[in-house]
Coordinates of N, CA, C and O in Angstrom, one line a residue:
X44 N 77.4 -208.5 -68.0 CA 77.2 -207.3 -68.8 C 76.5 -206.3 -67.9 O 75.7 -206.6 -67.1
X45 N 77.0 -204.8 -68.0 CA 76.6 -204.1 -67.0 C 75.4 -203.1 -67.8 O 75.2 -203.5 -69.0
X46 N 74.8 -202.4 -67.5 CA 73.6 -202.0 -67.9 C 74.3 -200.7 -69.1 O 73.8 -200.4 -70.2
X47 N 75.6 -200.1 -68.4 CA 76.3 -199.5 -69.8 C 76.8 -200.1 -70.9 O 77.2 -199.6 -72.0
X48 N 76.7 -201.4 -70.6 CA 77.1 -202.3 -72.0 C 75.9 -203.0 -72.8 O 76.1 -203.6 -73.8
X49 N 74.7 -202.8 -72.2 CA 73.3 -203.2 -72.9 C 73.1 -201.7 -73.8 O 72.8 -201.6 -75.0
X50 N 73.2 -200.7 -73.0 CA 72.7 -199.7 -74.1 C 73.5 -199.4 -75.1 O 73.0 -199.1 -76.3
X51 N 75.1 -199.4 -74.8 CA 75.9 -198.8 -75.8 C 75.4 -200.2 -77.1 O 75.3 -199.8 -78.3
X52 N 75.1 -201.6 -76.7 CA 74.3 -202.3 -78.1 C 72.9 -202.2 -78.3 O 72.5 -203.1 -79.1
X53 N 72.0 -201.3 -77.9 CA 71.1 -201.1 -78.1 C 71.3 -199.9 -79.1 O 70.6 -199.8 -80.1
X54 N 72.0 -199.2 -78.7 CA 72.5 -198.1 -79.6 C 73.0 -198.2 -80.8 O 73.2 -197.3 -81.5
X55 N 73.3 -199.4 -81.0 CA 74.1 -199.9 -82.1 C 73.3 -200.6 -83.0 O 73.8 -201.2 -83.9
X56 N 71.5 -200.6 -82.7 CA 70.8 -201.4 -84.1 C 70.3 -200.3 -84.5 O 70.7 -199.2 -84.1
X57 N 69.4 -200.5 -85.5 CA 68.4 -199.9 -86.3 C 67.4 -199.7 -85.4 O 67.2 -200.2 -84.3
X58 N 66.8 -198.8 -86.1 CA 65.6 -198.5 -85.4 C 64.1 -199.2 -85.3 O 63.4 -199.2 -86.3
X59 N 63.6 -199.6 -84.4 CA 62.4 -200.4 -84.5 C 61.4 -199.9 -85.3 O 61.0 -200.8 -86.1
X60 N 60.8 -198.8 -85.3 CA 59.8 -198.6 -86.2 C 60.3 -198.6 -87.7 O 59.5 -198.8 -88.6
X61 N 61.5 -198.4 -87.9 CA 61.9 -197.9 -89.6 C 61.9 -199.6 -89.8 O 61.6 -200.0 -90.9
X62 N 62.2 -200.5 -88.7 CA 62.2 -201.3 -89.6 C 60.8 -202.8 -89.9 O 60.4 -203.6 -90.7
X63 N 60.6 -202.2 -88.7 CA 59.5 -203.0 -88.5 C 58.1 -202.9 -89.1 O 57.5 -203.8 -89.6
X64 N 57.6 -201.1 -89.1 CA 56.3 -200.5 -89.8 C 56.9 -200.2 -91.1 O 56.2 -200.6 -92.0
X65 N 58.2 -199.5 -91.6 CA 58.3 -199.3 -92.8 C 59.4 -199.9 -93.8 O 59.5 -199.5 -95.0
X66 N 60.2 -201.1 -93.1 CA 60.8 -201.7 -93.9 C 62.2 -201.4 -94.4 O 62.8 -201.8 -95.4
X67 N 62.8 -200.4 -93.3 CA 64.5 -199.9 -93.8 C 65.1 -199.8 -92.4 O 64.8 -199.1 -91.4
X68 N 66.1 -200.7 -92.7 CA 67.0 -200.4 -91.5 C 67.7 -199.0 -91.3 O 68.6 -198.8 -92.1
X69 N 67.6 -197.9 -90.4 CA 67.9 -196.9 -89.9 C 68.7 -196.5 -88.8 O 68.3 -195.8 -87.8
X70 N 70.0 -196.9 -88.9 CA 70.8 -196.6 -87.9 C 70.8 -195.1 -87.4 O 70.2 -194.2 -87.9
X71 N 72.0 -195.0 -86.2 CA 72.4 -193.8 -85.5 C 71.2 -193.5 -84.8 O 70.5 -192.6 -85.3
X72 N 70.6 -194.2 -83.6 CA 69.7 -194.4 -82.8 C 69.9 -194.1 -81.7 O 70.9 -194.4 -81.1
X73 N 68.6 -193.3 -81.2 CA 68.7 -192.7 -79.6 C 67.7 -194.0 -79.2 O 66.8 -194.5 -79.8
X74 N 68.4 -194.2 -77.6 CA 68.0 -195.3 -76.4 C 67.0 -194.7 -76.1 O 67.1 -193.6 -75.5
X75 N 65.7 -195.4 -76.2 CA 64.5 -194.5 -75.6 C 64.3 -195.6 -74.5 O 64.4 -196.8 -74.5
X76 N 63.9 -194.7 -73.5 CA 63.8 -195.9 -72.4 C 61.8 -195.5 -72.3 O 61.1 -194.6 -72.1
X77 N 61.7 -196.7 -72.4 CA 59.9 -197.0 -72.3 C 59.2 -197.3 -70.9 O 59.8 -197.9 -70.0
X78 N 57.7 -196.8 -70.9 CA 57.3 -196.9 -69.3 C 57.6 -195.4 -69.4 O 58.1 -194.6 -70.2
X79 N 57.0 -195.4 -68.3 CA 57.1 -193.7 -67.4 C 58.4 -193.5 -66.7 O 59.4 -194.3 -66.6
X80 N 58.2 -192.1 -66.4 CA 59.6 -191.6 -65.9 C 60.1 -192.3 -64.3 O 61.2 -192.3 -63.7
X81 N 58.7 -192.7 -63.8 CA 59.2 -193.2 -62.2 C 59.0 -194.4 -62.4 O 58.2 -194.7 -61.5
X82 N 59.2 -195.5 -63.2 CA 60.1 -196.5 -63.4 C 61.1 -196.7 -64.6 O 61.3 -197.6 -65.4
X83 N 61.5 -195.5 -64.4 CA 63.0 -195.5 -65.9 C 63.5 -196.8 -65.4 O 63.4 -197.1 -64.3
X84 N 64.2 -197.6 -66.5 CA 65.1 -198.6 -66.1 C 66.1 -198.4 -67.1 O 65.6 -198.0 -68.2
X85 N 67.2 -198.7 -67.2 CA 68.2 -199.2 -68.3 C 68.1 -200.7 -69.2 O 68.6 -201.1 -70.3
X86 N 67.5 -201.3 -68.4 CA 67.2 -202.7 -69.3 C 65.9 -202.6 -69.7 O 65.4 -203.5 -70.3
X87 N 65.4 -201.7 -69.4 CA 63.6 -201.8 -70.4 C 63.9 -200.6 -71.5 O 63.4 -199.5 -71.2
X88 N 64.7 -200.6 -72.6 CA 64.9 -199.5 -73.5 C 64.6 -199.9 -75.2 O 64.9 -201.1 -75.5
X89 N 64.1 -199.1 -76.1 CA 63.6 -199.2 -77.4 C 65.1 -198.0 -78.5 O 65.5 -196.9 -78.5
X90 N 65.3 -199.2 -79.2 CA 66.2 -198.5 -80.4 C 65.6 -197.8 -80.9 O 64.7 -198.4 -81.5
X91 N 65.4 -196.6 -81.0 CA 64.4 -195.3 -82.0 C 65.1 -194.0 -82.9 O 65.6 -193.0 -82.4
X92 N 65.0 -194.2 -83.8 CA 65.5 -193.1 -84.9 C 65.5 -191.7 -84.2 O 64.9 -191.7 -83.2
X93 N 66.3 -190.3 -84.6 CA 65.7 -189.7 -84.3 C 64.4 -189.3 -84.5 O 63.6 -188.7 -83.7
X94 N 64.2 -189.6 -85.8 CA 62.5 -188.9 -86.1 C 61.5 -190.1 -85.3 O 60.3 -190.1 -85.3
X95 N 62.1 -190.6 -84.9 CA 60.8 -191.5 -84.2 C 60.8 -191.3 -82.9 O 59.7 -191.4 -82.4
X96 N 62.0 -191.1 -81.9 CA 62.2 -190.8 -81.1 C 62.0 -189.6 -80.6 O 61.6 -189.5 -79.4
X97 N 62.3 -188.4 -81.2 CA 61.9 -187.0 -80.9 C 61.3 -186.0 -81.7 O 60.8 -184.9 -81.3
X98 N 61.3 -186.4 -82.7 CA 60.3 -186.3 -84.2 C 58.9 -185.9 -84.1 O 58.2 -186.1 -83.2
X99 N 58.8 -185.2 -85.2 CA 57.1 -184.7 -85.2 C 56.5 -186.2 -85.0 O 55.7 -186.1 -84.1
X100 N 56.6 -187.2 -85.6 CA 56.1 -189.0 -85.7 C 56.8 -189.5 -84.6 O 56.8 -190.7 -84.7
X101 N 57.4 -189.0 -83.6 CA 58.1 -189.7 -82.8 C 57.5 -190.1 -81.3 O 56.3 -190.1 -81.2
X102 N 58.1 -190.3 -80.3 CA 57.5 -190.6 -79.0 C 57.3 -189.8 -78.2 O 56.6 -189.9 -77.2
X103 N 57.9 -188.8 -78.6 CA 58.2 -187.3 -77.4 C 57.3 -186.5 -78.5 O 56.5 -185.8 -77.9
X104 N 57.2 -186.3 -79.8 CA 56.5 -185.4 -80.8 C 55.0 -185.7 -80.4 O 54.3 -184.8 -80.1
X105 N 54.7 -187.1 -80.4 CA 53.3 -187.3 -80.3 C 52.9 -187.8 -79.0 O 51.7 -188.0 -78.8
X106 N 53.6 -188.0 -78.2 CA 53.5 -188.3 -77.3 C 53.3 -189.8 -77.0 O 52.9 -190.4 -78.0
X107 N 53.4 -190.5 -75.8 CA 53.5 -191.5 -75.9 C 51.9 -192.4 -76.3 O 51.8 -193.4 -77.0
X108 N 51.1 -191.8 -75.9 CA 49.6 -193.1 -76.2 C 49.6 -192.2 -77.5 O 49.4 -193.0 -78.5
X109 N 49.8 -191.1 -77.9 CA 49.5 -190.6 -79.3 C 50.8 -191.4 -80.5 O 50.5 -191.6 -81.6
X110 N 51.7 -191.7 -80.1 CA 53.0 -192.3 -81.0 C 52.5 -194.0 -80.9 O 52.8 -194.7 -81.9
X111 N 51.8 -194.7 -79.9 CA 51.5 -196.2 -80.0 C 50.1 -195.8 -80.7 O 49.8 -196.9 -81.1
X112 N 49.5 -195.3 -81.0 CA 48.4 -195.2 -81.7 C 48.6 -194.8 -82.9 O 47.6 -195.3 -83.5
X113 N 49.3 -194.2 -83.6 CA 49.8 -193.8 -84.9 C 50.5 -195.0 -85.7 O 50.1 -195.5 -86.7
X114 N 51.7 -195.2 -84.8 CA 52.6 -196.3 -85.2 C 51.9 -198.1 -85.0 O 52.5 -199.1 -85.0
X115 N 50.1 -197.6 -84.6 CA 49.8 -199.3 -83.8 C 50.8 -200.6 -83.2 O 51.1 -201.7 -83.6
X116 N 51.3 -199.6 -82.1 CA 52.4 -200.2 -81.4 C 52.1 -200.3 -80.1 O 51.0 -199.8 -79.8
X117 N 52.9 -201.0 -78.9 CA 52.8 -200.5 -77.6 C 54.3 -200.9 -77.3 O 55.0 -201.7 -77.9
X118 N 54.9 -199.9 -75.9 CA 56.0 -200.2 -75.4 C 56.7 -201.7 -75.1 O 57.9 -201.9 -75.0
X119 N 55.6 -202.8 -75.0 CA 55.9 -204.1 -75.2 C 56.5 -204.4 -76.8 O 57.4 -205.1 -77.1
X120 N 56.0 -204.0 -77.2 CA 56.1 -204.9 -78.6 C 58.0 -204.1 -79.2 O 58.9 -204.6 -79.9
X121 N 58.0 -202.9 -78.7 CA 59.7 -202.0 -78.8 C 60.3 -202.8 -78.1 O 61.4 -203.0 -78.6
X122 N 60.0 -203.5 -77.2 CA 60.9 -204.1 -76.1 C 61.4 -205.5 -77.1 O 62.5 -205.9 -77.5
X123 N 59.9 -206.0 -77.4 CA 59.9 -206.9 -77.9 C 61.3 -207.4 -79.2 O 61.9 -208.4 -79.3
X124 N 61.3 -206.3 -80.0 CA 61.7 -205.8 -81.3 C 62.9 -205.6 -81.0 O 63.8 -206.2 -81.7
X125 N 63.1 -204.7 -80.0 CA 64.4 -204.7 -79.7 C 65.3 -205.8 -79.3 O 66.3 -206.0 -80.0
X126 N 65.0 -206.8 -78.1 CA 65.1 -208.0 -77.8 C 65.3 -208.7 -79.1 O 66.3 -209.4 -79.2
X127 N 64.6 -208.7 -80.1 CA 64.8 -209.9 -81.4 C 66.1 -209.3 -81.9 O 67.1 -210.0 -82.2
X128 N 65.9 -208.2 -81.9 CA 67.3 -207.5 -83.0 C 68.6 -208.4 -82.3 O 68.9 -209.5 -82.7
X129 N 69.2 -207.6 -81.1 CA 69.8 -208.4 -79.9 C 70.1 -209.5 -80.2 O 71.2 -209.7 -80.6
X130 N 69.2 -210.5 -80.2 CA 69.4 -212.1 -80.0 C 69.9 -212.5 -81.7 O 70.8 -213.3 -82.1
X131 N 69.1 -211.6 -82.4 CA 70.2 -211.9 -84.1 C 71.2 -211.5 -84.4 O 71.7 -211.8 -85.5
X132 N 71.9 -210.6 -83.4 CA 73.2 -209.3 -83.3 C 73.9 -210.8 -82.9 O 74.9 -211.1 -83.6
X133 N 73.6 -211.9 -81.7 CA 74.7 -212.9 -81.6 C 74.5 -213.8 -82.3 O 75.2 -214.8 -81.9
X134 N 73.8 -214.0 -83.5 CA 73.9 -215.2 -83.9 C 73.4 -216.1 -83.7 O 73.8 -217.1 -84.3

């Protein structure tokens, strides 16, 4: 699998926070890639709504330690979440 074929199914769940803090699966999800900008990776990336991803409540709205502190989250636990989705996407 090449790293354009992890995101295009990363793209394809719900969103971690909608479903995890609030309980509704929320498709049509932007690839947030987590960590700072000078270690972007394509395999370290979080499913995120747009309102959570660019949103007044989002990562880029509140910024990153201000969105893990709101949402009592950290970029491990997106990773995390994301990875579980993934592994129940095969079955």
């Amino acid at each position: 699998m090449t790293a354009s074929d992890y995101l295009e199914r990363v793209a394809g769940l719900p969103c971690v926070i909608c479903l995890h803090k609030i309980g509704v699966k929320v498709y049509g999800v932007d690839v947030h890639h987590v960590g700072d900008a000078s270690d972007r990776d394509d395999w370290a990336v979080a499913s995120l709504c747009l309102e959570h991803h660019r949103g007044a409540t989002g990562v880029h709205g509140l910024h990153r330690r201000g969105f893990h502190r709101f949402w009592k989250t950290t970029d491990i636990m997106l990773l995390a979440w994301t990875t579980e989705l993934l592994s129940k996407e095969r079955g």
